[in-house]
PDB file of N, CA and C in Angstrom:
ATOM      1  N   MET A   1      -2.397  30.107 -11.725  1.00 72.00           N
ATOM      2  CA  MET A   1      -2.063  29.118 -10.726  1.00 72.00           C
ATOM      3  C   MET A   1      -1.321  27.972 -11.415  1.00 72.00           C
ATOM      4  N   ALA A   2      -0.431  27.382 -10.679  1.00 89.00           N
ATOM      5  CA  ALA A   2       0.266  26.186 -11.156  1.00 89.00           C
ATOM      6  C   ALA A   2       0.309  25.191 -10.008  1.00 89.00           C
ATOM      7  N   PHE A   3       0.705  24.008 -10.323  1.00 97.00           N
ATOM      8  CA  PHE A   3       0.849  22.983  -9.296  1.00 97.00           C
ATOM      9  C   PHE A   3       2.316  22.862  -8.916  1.00 97.00           C
ATOM     10  N   VAL A   4       2.547  22.414  -7.685  1.00 97.00           N
ATOM     11  CA  VAL A   4       3.891  22.330  -7.128  1.00 97.00           C
ATOM     12  C   VAL A   4       4.091  20.934  -6.540  1.00 97.00           C
ATOM     13  N   ILE A   5       5.228  20.349  -6.813  1.00 98.00           N
ATOM     14  CA  ILE A   5       5.583  19.064  -6.217  1.00 98.00           C
ATOM     15  C   ILE A   5       6.421  19.350  -4.977  1.00 98.00           C
ATOM     16  N   THR A   6       6.111  18.665  -3.888  1.00 98.00           N
ATOM     17  CA  THR A   6       6.727  18.967  -2.600  1.00 98.00           C
ATOM     18  C   THR A   6       7.535  17.795  -2.040  1.00 98.00           C
ATOM     19  N   GLN A   7       7.958  17.933  -0.798  1.00 97.00           N
ATOM     20  CA  GLN A   7       8.892  17.039  -0.112  1.00 97.00           C
ATOM     21  C   GLN A   7       8.614  15.545  -0.249  1.00 97.00           C
ATOM     22  N   PRO A   8       7.381  15.075  -0.180  1.00 98.00           N
ATOM     23  CA  PRO A   8       7.190  13.623  -0.271  1.00 98.00           C
ATOM     24  C   PRO A   8       7.744  12.989  -1.555  1.00 98.00           C
ATOM     25  N   CYS A   9       7.963  13.778  -2.589  1.00 97.00           N
ATOM     26  CA  CYS A   9       8.513  13.247  -3.847  1.00 97.00           C
ATOM     27  C   CYS A   9      10.019  13.007  -3.761  1.00 97.00           C
ATOM     28  N   GLU A  10      10.692  13.704  -2.855  1.00 96.00           N
ATOM     29  CA  GLU A  10      12.146  13.594  -2.762  1.00 96.00           C
ATOM     30  C   GLU A  10      12.566  12.148  -2.528  1.00 96.00           C
ATOM     31  N   GLY A  11      13.422  11.670  -3.394  1.00 94.00           N
ATOM     32  CA  GLY A  11      13.928  10.318  -3.280  1.00 94.00           C
ATOM     33  C   GLY A  11      13.010   9.247  -3.845  1.00 94.00           C
ATOM     34  N   VAL A  12      11.772   9.612  -4.166  1.00 95.00           N
ATOM     35  CA  VAL A  12      10.807   8.650  -4.707  1.00 95.00           C
ATOM     36  C   VAL A  12      10.806   8.721  -6.230  1.00 95.00           C
ATOM     37  N   LYS A  13      10.573   9.917  -6.745  1.00 94.00           N
ATOM     38  CA  LYS A  13      10.564  10.177  -8.187  1.00 94.00           C
ATOM     39  C   LYS A  13       9.739   9.165  -8.977  1.00 94.00           C
ATOM     40  N   ASP A  14       8.549   8.871  -8.495  1.00 95.00           N
ATOM     41  CA  ASP A  14       7.619   8.024  -9.240  1.00 95.00           C
ATOM     42  C   ASP A  14       7.157   8.820 -10.459  1.00 95.00           C
ATOM     43  N   ALA A  15       7.171   8.233 -11.615  1.00 96.00           N
ATOM     44  CA  ALA A  15       6.873   8.954 -12.858  1.00 96.00           C
ATOM     45  C   ALA A  15       5.402   8.944 -13.250  1.00 96.00           C
ATOM     46  N   SER A  16       4.524   8.557 -12.369  1.00 98.00           N
ATOM     47  CA  SER A  16       3.091   8.535 -12.701  1.00 98.00           C
ATOM     48  C   SER A  16       2.604   9.900 -13.155  1.00 98.00           C
ATOM     49  N   CYS A  17       3.081  10.948 -12.501  1.00 98.00           N
ATOM     50  CA  CYS A  17       2.659  12.301 -12.860  1.00 98.00           C
ATOM     51  C   CYS A  17       3.100  12.663 -14.274  1.00 98.00           C
ATOM     52  N   VAL A  18       4.304  12.279 -14.621  1.00 98.00           N
ATOM     53  CA  VAL A  18       4.837  12.565 -15.957  1.00 98.00           C
ATOM     54  C   VAL A  18       3.995  11.872 -17.024  1.00 98.00           C
ATOM     55  N   GLU A  19       3.613  10.652 -16.744  1.00 98.00           N
ATOM     56  CA  GLU A  19       2.857   9.855 -17.714  1.00 98.00           C
ATOM     57  C   GLU A  19       1.476  10.429 -18.015  1.00 98.00           C
ATOM     58  N   VAL A  20       0.836  11.091 -17.044  1.00 99.00           N
ATOM     59  CA  VAL A  20      -0.518  11.611 -17.278  1.00 99.00           C
ATOM     60  C   VAL A  20      -0.556  13.075 -17.699  1.00 99.00           C
ATOM     61  N   CYS A  21       0.553  13.767 -17.608  1.00 98.00           N
ATOM     62  CA  CYS A  21       0.557  15.199 -17.935  1.00 98.00           C
ATOM     63  C   CYS A  21       0.334  15.403 -19.437  1.00 98.00           C
ATOM     64  N   PRO A  22      -0.749  16.104 -19.822  1.00 98.00           N
ATOM     65  CA  PRO A  22      -1.044  16.281 -21.248  1.00 98.00           C
ATOM     66  C   PRO A  22      -0.155  17.304 -21.950  1.00 98.00           C
ATOM     67  N   VAL A  23       0.594  18.103 -21.176  1.00 98.00           N
ATOM     68  CA  VAL A  23       1.437  19.124 -21.798  1.00 98.00           C
ATOM     69  C   VAL A  23       2.928  18.929 -21.501  1.00 98.00           C
ATOM     70  N   ASP A  24       3.284  17.801 -20.937  1.00 98.00           N
ATOM     71  CA  ASP A  24       4.693  17.488 -20.651  1.00 98.00           C
ATOM     72  C   ASP A  24       5.414  18.607 -19.899  1.00 98.00           C
ATOM     73  N   CYS A  25       4.782  19.094 -18.841  1.00 97.00           N
ATOM     74  CA  CYS A  25       5.389  20.192 -18.083  1.00 97.00           C
ATOM     75  C   CYS A  25       6.108  19.727 -16.821  1.00 97.00           C
ATOM     76  N   ILE A  26       6.204  18.421 -16.599  1.00 98.00           N
ATOM     77  CA  ILE A  26       6.854  17.890 -15.402  1.00 98.00           C
ATOM     78  C   ILE A  26       8.221  17.350 -15.796  1.00 98.00           C
ATOM     79  N   HIS A  27       9.252  17.871 -15.116  1.00 97.00           N
ATOM     80  CA  HIS A  27      10.625  17.578 -15.518  1.00 97.00           C
ATOM     81  C   HIS A  27      11.490  17.190 -14.328  1.00 97.00           C
ATOM     82  N   THR A  28      12.613  16.583 -14.640  1.00 97.00           N
ATOM     83  CA  THR A  28      13.657  16.283 -13.667  1.00 97.00           C
ATOM     84  C   THR A  28      14.940  16.057 -14.441  1.00 97.00           C
ATOM     85  N   ASP A  29      16.016  15.834 -13.728  1.00 94.00           N
ATOM     86  CA  ASP A  29      17.258  15.384 -14.352  1.00 94.00           C
ATOM     87  C   ASP A  29      17.901  14.375 -13.406  1.00 94.00           C
ATOM     88  N   ASP A  30      18.970  13.765 -13.836  1.00 93.00           N
ATOM     89  CA  ASP A  30      19.585  12.698 -13.045  1.00 93.00           C
ATOM     90  C   ASP A  30      20.044  13.162 -11.666  1.00 93.00           C
ATOM     91  N   ASP A  31      20.448  14.417 -11.552  1.00 93.00           N
ATOM     92  CA  ASP A  31      20.958  14.932 -10.283  1.00 93.00           C
ATOM     93  C   ASP A  31      19.872  15.487  -9.370  1.00 93.00           C
ATOM     94  N   ALA A  32      18.689  15.698  -9.890  1.00 95.00           N
ATOM     95  CA  ALA A  32      17.602  16.279  -9.091  1.00 95.00           C
ATOM     96  C   ALA A  32      16.983  15.212  -8.185  1.00 95.00           C
ATOM     97  N   PRO A  33      16.611  15.591  -6.968  1.00 96.00           N
ATOM     98  CA  PRO A  33      16.033  14.617  -6.037  1.00 96.00           C
ATOM     99  C   PRO A  33      14.557  14.327  -6.273  1.00 96.00           C
ATOM    100  N   MET A  34      13.923  15.116  -7.162  1.00 97.00           N
ATOM    101  CA  MET A  34      12.482  15.001  -7.344  1.00 97.00           C
ATOM    102  C   MET A  34      12.078  15.547  -8.709  1.00 97.00           C
ATOM    103  N   TYR A  35      10.781  15.551  -8.975  1.00 98.00           N
ATOM    104  CA  TYR A  35      10.237  16.153 -10.194  1.00 98.00           C
ATOM    105  C   TYR A  35       9.825  17.590  -9.910  1.00 98.00           C
ATOM    106  N   TYR A  36       9.722  18.382 -10.974  1.00 98.00           N
ATOM    107  CA  TYR A  36       9.340  19.787 -10.875  1.00 98.00           C
ATOM    108  C   TYR A  36       8.334  20.093 -11.976  1.00 98.00           C
ATOM    109  N   ILE A  37       7.374  20.964 -11.674  1.00 97.00           N
ATOM    110  CA  ILE A  37       6.348  21.352 -12.643  1.00 97.00           C
ATOM    111  C   ILE A  37       6.661  22.746 -13.160  1.00 97.00           C
ATOM    112  N   ASN A  38       6.783  22.878 -14.472  1.00 96.00           N
ATOM    113  CA  ASN A  38       7.049  24.182 -15.067  1.00 96.00           C
ATOM    114  C   ASN A  38       5.792  25.037 -14.940  1.00 96.00           C
ATOM    115  N   PRO A  39       5.852  26.114 -14.140  1.00 94.00           N
ATOM    116  CA  PRO A  39       4.659  26.924 -13.909  1.00 94.00           C
ATOM    117  C   PRO A  39       4.171  27.660 -15.153  1.00 94.00           C
ATOM    118  N   ASP A  40       5.057  27.880 -16.106  1.00 94.00           N
ATOM    119  CA  ASP A  40       4.654  28.563 -17.336  1.00 94.00           C
ATOM    120  C   ASP A  40       3.908  27.640 -18.293  1.00 94.00           C
ATOM    121  N   ASP A  41       4.153  26.346 -18.184  1.00 96.00           N
ATOM    122  CA  ASP A  41       3.532  25.383 -19.093  1.00 96.00           C
ATOM    123  C   ASP A  41       2.336  24.649 -18.498  1.00 96.00           C
ATOM    124  N   CYS A  42       2.239  24.628 -17.179  1.00 96.00           N
ATOM    125  CA  CYS A  42       1.158  23.904 -16.498  1.00 96.00           C
ATOM    126  C   CYS A  42      -0.201  24.509 -16.864  1.00 96.00           C
ATOM    127  N   ILE A  43      -1.154  23.654 -17.229  1.00 96.00           N
ATOM    128  CA  ILE A  43      -2.495  24.122 -17.598  1.00 96.00           C
ATOM    129  C   ILE A  43      -3.516  23.866 -16.486  1.00 96.00           C
ATOM    130  N   ASP A  44      -3.045  23.505 -15.305  1.00 95.00           N
ATOM    131  CA  ASP A  44      -3.903  23.332 -14.125  1.00 95.00           C
ATOM    132  C   ASP A  44      -4.955  22.243 -14.282  1.00 95.00           C
ATOM    133  N   CYS A  45      -4.625  21.199 -14.990  1.00 97.00           N
ATOM    134  CA  CYS A  45      -5.594  20.116 -15.191  1.00 97.00           C
ATOM    135  C   CYS A  45      -5.738  19.238 -13.949  1.00 97.00           C
ATOM    136  N   ALA A  46      -4.697  19.185 -13.119  1.00 97.00           N
ATOM    137  CA  ALA A  46      -4.676  18.419 -11.864  1.00 97.00           C
ATOM    138  C   ALA A  46      -4.629  16.907 -12.060  1.00 97.00           C
ATOM    139  N   TYR A  47      -4.364  16.436 -13.247  1.00 98.00           N
ATOM    140  CA  TYR A  47      -4.242  14.989 -13.456  1.00 98.00           C
ATOM    141  C   TYR A  47      -3.123  14.416 -12.583  1.00 98.00           C
ATOM    142  N   CYS A  48      -2.059  15.179 -12.441  1.00 98.00           N
ATOM    143  CA  CYS A  48      -0.906  14.727 -11.657  1.00 98.00           C
ATOM    144  C   CYS A  48      -1.256  14.516 -10.185  1.00 98.00           C
ATOM    145  N   VAL A  49      -2.113  15.356  -9.660  1.00 98.00           N
ATOM    146  CA  VAL A  49      -2.504  15.256  -8.246  1.00 98.00           C
ATOM    147  C   VAL A  49      -3.141  13.903  -7.969  1.00 98.00           C
ATOM    148  N   ALA A  50      -4.014  13.494  -8.841  1.00 97.00           N
ATOM    149  CA  ALA A  50      -4.767  12.252  -8.638  1.00 97.00           C
ATOM    150  C   ALA A  50      -3.898  11.003  -8.682  1.00 97.00           C
ATOM    151  N   VAL A  51      -2.808  11.032  -9.433  1.00 98.00           N
ATOM    152  CA  VAL A  51      -2.001   9.817  -9.587  1.00 98.00           C
ATOM    153  C   VAL A  51      -0.753   9.769  -8.711  1.00 98.00           C
ATOM    154  N   CYS A  52      -0.436  10.836  -8.032  1.00 98.00           N
ATOM    155  CA  CYS A  52       0.780  10.862  -7.208  1.00 98.00           C
ATOM    156  C   CYS A  52       0.646   9.882  -6.041  1.00 98.00           C
ATOM    157  N   PRO A  53       1.505   8.860  -5.981  1.00 98.00           N
ATOM    158  CA  PRO A  53       1.379   7.841  -4.934  1.00 98.00           C
ATOM    159  C   PRO A  53       1.787   8.317  -3.546  1.00 98.00           C
ATOM    160  N   VAL A  54       2.455   9.476  -3.471  1.00 98.00           N
ATOM    161  CA  VAL A  54       2.892   9.983  -2.167  1.00 98.00           C
ATOM    162  C   VAL A  54       2.215  11.304  -1.798  1.00 98.00           C
ATOM    163  N   SER A  55       1.186  11.686  -2.538  1.00 98.00           N
ATOM    164  CA  SER A  55       0.417  12.919  -2.266  1.00 98.00           C
ATOM    165  C   SER A  55       1.327  14.137  -2.111  1.00 98.00           C
ATOM    166  N   ALA A  56       2.230  14.305  -3.055  1.00 98.00           N
ATOM    167  CA  ALA A  56       3.214  15.381  -2.987  1.00 98.00           C
ATOM    168  C   ALA A  56       2.835  16.616  -3.790  1.00 98.00           C
ATOM    169  N   ILE A  57       1.728  16.581  -4.540  1.00 98.00           N
ATOM    170  CA  ILE A  57       1.411  17.662  -5.472  1.00 98.00           C
ATOM    171  C   ILE A  57       0.210  18.465  -4.987  1.00 98.00           C
ATOM    172  N   PHE A  58       0.402  19.795  -4.956  1.00 98.00           N
ATOM    173  CA  PHE A  58      -0.633  20.726  -4.505  1.00 98.00           C
ATOM    174  C   PHE A  58      -0.700  21.893  -5.478  1.00 98.00           C
ATOM    175  N   ASP A  59      -1.864  22.565  -5.537  1.00 95.00           N
ATOM    176  CA  ASP A  59      -1.842  23.821  -6.274  1.00 95.00           C
ATOM    177  C   ASP A  59      -1.065  24.800  -5.399  1.00 95.00           C
ATOM    178  N   GLU A  60      -0.426  25.771  -6.029  1.00 93.00           N
ATOM    179  CA  GLU A  60       0.514  26.619  -5.297  1.00 93.00           C
ATOM    180  C   GLU A  60      -0.126  27.397  -4.153  1.00 93.00           C
ATOM    181  N   PHE A  61      -1.434  27.538  -4.145  1.00 94.00           N
ATOM    182  CA  PHE A  61      -2.108  28.278  -3.083  1.00 94.00           C
ATOM    183  C   PHE A  61      -2.521  27.398  -1.910  1.00 94.00           C
ATOM    184  N   THR A  62      -2.422  26.087  -2.055  1.00 96.00           N
ATOM    185  CA  THR A  62      -2.806  25.195  -0.958  1.00 96.00           C
ATOM    186  C   THR A  62      -1.645  24.333  -0.462  1.00 96.00           C
ATOM    187  N   VAL A  63      -0.428  24.683  -0.843  1.00 98.00           N
ATOM    188  CA  VAL A  63       0.736  23.960  -0.330  1.00 98.00           C
ATOM    189  C   VAL A  63       0.758  24.147   1.189  1.00 98.00           C
ATOM    190  N   PRO A  64       0.879  23.066   1.947  1.00 98.00           N
ATOM    191  CA  PRO A  64       0.917  23.192   3.407  1.00 98.00           C
ATOM    192  C   PRO A  64       2.039  24.135   3.860  1.00 98.00           C
ATOM    193  N   ALA A  65       1.799  24.832   4.946  1.00 97.00           N
ATOM    194  CA  ALA A  65       2.746  25.835   5.444  1.00 97.00           C
ATOM    195  C   ALA A  65       4.154  25.277   5.618  1.00 97.00           C
ATOM    196  N   ASN A  66       4.263  24.050   6.088  1.00 98.00           N
ATOM    197  CA  ASN A  66       5.588  23.475   6.322  1.00 98.00           C
ATOM    198  C   ASN A  66       6.301  23.069   5.030  1.00 98.00           C
ATOM    199  N   MET A  67       5.636  23.229   3.883  1.00 98.00           N
ATOM    200  CA  MET A  67       6.251  22.894   2.592  1.00 98.00           C
ATOM    201  C   MET A  67       6.243  24.074   1.622  1.00 98.00           C
ATOM    202  N   ARG A  68       5.941  25.273   2.102  1.00 97.00           N
ATOM    203  CA  ARG A  68       5.849  26.451   1.230  1.00 97.00           C
ATOM    204  C   ARG A  68       7.150  26.727   0.480  1.00 97.00           C
ATOM    205  N   GLU A  69       8.277  26.337   1.045  1.00 97.00           N
ATOM    206  CA  GLU A  69       9.569  26.573   0.397  1.00 97.00           C
ATOM    207  C   GLU A  69       9.646  25.909  -0.980  1.00 97.00           C
ATOM    208  N   TYR A  70       8.834  24.879  -1.203  1.00 97.00           N
ATOM    209  CA  TYR A  70       8.867  24.161  -2.479  1.00 97.00           C
ATOM    210  C   TYR A  70       8.265  24.972  -3.623  1.00 97.00           C
ATOM    211  N   VAL A  71       7.446  25.958  -3.324  1.00 95.00           N
ATOM    212  CA  VAL A  71       6.937  26.849  -4.374  1.00 95.00           C
ATOM    213  C   VAL A  71       8.129  27.573  -4.998  1.00 95.00           C
ATOM    214  N   ARG A  72       8.991  28.102  -4.150  1.00 95.00           N
ATOM    215  CA  ARG A  72      10.188  28.810  -4.625  1.00 95.00           C
ATOM    216  C   ARG A  72      11.173  27.839  -5.279  1.00 95.00           C
ATOM    217  N   THR A  73      11.394  26.690  -4.657  1.00 95.00           N
ATOM    218  CA  THR A  73      12.317  25.691  -5.202  1.00 95.00           C
ATOM    219  C   THR A  73      11.903  25.285  -6.610  1.00 95.00           C
ATOM    220  N   ASN A  74      10.606  25.089  -6.795  1.00 94.00           N
ATOM    221  CA  ASN A  74      10.086  24.703  -8.105  1.00 94.00           C
ATOM    222  C   ASN A  74      10.341  25.793  -9.142  1.00 94.00           C
ATOM    223  N   ARG A  75      10.060  27.038  -8.787  1.00 92.00           N
ATOM    224  CA  ARG A  75      10.276  28.139  -9.731  1.00 92.00           C
ATOM    225  C   ARG A  75      11.762  28.303 -10.066  1.00 92.00           C
ATOM    226  N   LEU A  76      12.619  28.140  -9.064  1.00 94.00           N
ATOM    227  CA  LEU A  76      14.058  28.281  -9.295  1.00 94.00           C
ATOM    228  C   LEU A  76      14.599  27.207 -10.238  1.00 94.00           C
ATOM    229  N   TYR A  77      14.018  26.034 -10.209  1.00 95.00           N
ATOM    230  CA  TYR A  77      14.461  24.955 -11.096  1.00 95.00           C
ATOM    231  C   TYR A  77      14.349  25.381 -12.561  1.00 95.00           C
ATOM    232  N   PHE A  78      13.371  26.209 -12.873  1.00 93.00           N
ATOM    233  CA  PHE A  78      13.138  26.626 -14.262  1.00 93.00           C
ATOM    234  C   PHE A  78      13.701  28.002 -14.587  1.00 93.00           C
ATOM    235  N   SER A  79      14.409  28.617 -13.658  1.00 89.00           N
ATOM    236  CA  SER A  79      14.942  29.960 -13.937  1.00 89.00           C
ATOM    237  C   SER A  79      16.351  29.917 -14.484  1.00 89.00           C
TER     238      SER A  79
END
């Protein structure tokens, strides 16, 4: 299992999640609208979930139905 960042992060890009991640698996670039979690590096600690100010982070199995597309979007960012 990995965690996925979803729609509420778009345009916000608060770096709280990056700051608490113990394995530095949360990435973005200047052109990206949000942050992305590398599913291969994520250790499922969930520290990012607790600090996200917009409640945008879910484990991939509990992403709300209306945001399921972000599971694929996140994986594509790292492919």
